[in-house]
Coordinates of C-alpha atoms in Angstrom, one line a residue:
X1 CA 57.6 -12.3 5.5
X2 CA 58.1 -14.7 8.4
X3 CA 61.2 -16.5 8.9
X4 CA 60.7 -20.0 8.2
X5 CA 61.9 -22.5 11.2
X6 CA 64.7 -25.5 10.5
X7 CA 62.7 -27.4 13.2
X8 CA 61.2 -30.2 12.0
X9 CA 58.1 -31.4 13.7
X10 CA 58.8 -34.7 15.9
X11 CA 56.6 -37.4 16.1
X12 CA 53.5 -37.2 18.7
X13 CA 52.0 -40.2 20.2
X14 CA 48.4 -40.3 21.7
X15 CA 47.9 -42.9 24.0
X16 CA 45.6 -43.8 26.9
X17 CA 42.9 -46.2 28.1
X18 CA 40.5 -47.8 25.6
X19 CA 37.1 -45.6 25.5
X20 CA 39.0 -42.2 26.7
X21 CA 38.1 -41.0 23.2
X22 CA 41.6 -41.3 21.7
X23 CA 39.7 -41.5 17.7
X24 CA 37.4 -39.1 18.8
X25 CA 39.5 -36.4 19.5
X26 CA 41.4 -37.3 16.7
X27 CA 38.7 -37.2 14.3
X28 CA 37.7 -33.6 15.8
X29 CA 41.5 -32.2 15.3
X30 CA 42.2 -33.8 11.8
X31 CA 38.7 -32.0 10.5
X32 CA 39.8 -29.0 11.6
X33 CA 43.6 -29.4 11.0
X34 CA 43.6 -31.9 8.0
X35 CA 47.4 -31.3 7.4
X36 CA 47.8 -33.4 10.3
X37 CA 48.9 -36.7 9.1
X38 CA 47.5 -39.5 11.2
X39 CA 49.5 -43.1 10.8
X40 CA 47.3 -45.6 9.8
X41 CA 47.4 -48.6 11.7
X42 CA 48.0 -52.3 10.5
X43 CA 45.8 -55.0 12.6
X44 CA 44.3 -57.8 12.4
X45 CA 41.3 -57.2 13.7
X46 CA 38.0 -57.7 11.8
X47 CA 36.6 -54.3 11.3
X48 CA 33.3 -52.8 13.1
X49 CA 30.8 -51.8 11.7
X50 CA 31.6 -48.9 9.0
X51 CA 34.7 -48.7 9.1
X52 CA 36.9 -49.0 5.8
X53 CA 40.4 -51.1 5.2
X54 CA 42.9 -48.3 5.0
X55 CA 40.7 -45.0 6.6
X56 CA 40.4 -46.1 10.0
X57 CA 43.4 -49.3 10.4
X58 CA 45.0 -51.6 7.2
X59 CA 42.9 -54.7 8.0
X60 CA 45.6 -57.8 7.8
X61 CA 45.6 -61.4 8.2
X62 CA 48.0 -63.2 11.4
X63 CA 50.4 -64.0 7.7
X64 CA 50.4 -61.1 6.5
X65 CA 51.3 -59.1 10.3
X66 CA 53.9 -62.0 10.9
X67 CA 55.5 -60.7 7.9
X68 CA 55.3 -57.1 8.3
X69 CA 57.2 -57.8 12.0
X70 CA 59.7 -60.5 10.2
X71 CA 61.0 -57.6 7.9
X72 CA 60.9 -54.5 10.1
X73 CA 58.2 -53.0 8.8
X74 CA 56.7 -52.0 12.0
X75 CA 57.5 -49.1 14.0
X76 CA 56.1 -50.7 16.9
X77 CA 53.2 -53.5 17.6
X78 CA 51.0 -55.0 20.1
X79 CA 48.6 -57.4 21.0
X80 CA 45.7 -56.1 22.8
X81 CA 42.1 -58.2 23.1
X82 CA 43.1 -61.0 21.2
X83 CA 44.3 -58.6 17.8
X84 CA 47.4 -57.4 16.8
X85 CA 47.7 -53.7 15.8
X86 CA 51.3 -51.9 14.4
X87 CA 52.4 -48.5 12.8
X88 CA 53.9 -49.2 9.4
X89 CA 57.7 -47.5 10.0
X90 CA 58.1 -46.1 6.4
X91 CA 55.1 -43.9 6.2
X92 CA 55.8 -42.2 9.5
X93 CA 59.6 -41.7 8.9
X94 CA 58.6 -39.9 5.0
X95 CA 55.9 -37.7 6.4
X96 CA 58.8 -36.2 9.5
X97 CA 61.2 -36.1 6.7
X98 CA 59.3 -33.9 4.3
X99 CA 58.5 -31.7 7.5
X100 CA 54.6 -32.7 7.9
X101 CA 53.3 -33.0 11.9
X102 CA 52.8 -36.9 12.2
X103 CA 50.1 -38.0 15.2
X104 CA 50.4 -41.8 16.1
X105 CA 47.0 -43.0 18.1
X106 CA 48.2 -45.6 20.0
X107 CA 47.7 -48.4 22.9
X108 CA 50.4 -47.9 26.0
X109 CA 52.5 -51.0 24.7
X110 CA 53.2 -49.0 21.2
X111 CA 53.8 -46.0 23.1
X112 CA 56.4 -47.6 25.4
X113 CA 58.1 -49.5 22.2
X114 CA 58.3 -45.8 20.3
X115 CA 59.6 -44.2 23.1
X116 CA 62.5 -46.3 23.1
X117 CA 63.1 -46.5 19.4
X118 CA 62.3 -43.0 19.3
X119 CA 62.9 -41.1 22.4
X120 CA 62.6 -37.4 21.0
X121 CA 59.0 -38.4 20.0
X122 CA 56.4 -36.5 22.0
X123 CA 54.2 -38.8 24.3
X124 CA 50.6 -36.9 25.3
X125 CA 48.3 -39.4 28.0
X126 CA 44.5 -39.0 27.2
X127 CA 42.8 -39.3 30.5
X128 CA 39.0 -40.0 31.0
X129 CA 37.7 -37.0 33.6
X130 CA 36.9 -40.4 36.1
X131 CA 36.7 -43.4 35.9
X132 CA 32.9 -44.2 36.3
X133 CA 32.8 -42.0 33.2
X134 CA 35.2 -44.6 31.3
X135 CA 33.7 -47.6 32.2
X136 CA 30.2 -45.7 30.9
X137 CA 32.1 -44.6 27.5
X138 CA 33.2 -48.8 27.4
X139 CA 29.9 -50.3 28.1
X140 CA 27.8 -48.4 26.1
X141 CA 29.7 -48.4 22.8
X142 CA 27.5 -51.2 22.4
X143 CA 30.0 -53.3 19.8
X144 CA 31.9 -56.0 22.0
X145 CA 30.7 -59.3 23.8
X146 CA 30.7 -58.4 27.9
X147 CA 34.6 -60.3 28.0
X148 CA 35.9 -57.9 26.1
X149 CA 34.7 -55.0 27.8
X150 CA 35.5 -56.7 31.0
X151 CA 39.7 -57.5 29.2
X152 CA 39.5 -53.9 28.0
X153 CA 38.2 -52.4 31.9
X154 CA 41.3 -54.5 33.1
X155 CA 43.7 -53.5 30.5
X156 CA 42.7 -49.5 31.2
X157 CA 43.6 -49.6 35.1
X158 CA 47.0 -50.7 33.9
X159 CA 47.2 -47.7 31.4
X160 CA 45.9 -45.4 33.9
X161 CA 48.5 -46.3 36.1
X162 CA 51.2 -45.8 33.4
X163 CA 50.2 -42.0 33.1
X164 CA 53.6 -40.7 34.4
X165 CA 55.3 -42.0 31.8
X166 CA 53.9 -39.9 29.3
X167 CA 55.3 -36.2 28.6
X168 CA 52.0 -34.4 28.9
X169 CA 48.6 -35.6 30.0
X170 CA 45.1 -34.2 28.5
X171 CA 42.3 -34.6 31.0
X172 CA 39.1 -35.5 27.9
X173 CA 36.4 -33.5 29.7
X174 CA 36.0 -31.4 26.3
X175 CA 36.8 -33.1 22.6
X176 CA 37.2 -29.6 21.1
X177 CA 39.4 -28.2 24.1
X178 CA 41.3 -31.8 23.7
X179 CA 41.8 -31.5 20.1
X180 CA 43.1 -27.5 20.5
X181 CA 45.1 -28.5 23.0
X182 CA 47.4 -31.0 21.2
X183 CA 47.2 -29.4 18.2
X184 CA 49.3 -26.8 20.4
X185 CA 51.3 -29.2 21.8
X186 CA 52.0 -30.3 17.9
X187 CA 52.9 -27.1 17.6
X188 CA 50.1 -26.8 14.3
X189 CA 47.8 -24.1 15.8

């Protein structure tokens, strides 16, 4: 029989530009590894098409997020394009307790606010293979006016420039190599 390990799993944040393939990736890992608990955002951002109030983000008024910061409930929380997204604190501090690998998908503000309130939490970059193939991934998703692809092309040479920041970076030539790799980084695999 294998000797079980006292080390509890620490938190791991994915971060990196918009249209790298962060969910992607994600999606990939969590079918193959579904003991993976991903943290459910909080936003208030209408959803797209498809997607479903508390699968792919809790979908919030600006009343309801003003109160989830006013009473601590967020681990961290941005703004980004306008919305406001956060990781709800108690979910993600239950699921480390009882000993479960917890994945945060996040923008490079959250990760920056976790590291600091968390600075034993694992921080992995996603990087696109180039960026001509970025701003391809960005334009052709097809589902945001041309301002917001042009605030999001902005916002992702800032990110890209923040890569040294982060632990570990994970080049996204390959969603299945991706999602193996941070699963070993999780330590899951």
């Amino acid at each position: 029989m294998a000797a079980t390990s006292d080390v509890r799993p620490r938190l791991t944040v994915l971060s990196g530009p918009s249209g790298v393939g962060k969910s992607t990736v994600v999606a990939h890992m969590r079918k193959v590894h579904p003991e993976v608990w991903l943290s459910v955002s909080a936003t208030t951002r209408k959803p797209r098409p498809g997607e479903r109030d508390g699968v792919q983000y809790y979908f919030v008024t600006d009343d309801e997020f003003d109160k989830l910061i006013a009473n601590g409930e967020l681990l961290e929380w941005a703004e980004f394009a306008g919305n406001r997204y956060g990781t709800p604190r108690r979910a993600v501090m239950e699921r480390l307790e009882s000993g479960e690998p917890v994945l945060l998908e996040i923008d490079l503000q959250g990760a920056r606010l976790v590291r600091e309130s968390m600075p034993e939490a694992q921080l992995v970059f996603l990087a696109p293979p180039s960026w001509d193939e970025l701003v391809r991934r960005l334009t052709g998703r097809g589902t945001e006016p041309p301002e917001v692809i042009e605030r999001r092309l902005a916002a992702a040479r800032i990110e890209l420039a923040a890569e040294s920041e982060f632990d570990t970076t994970l080049v996204n030539t390959s969603v299945e190599d991706v999602a193996r790799e941070l699963l070993a980084l999780m330590r899951v695999v």
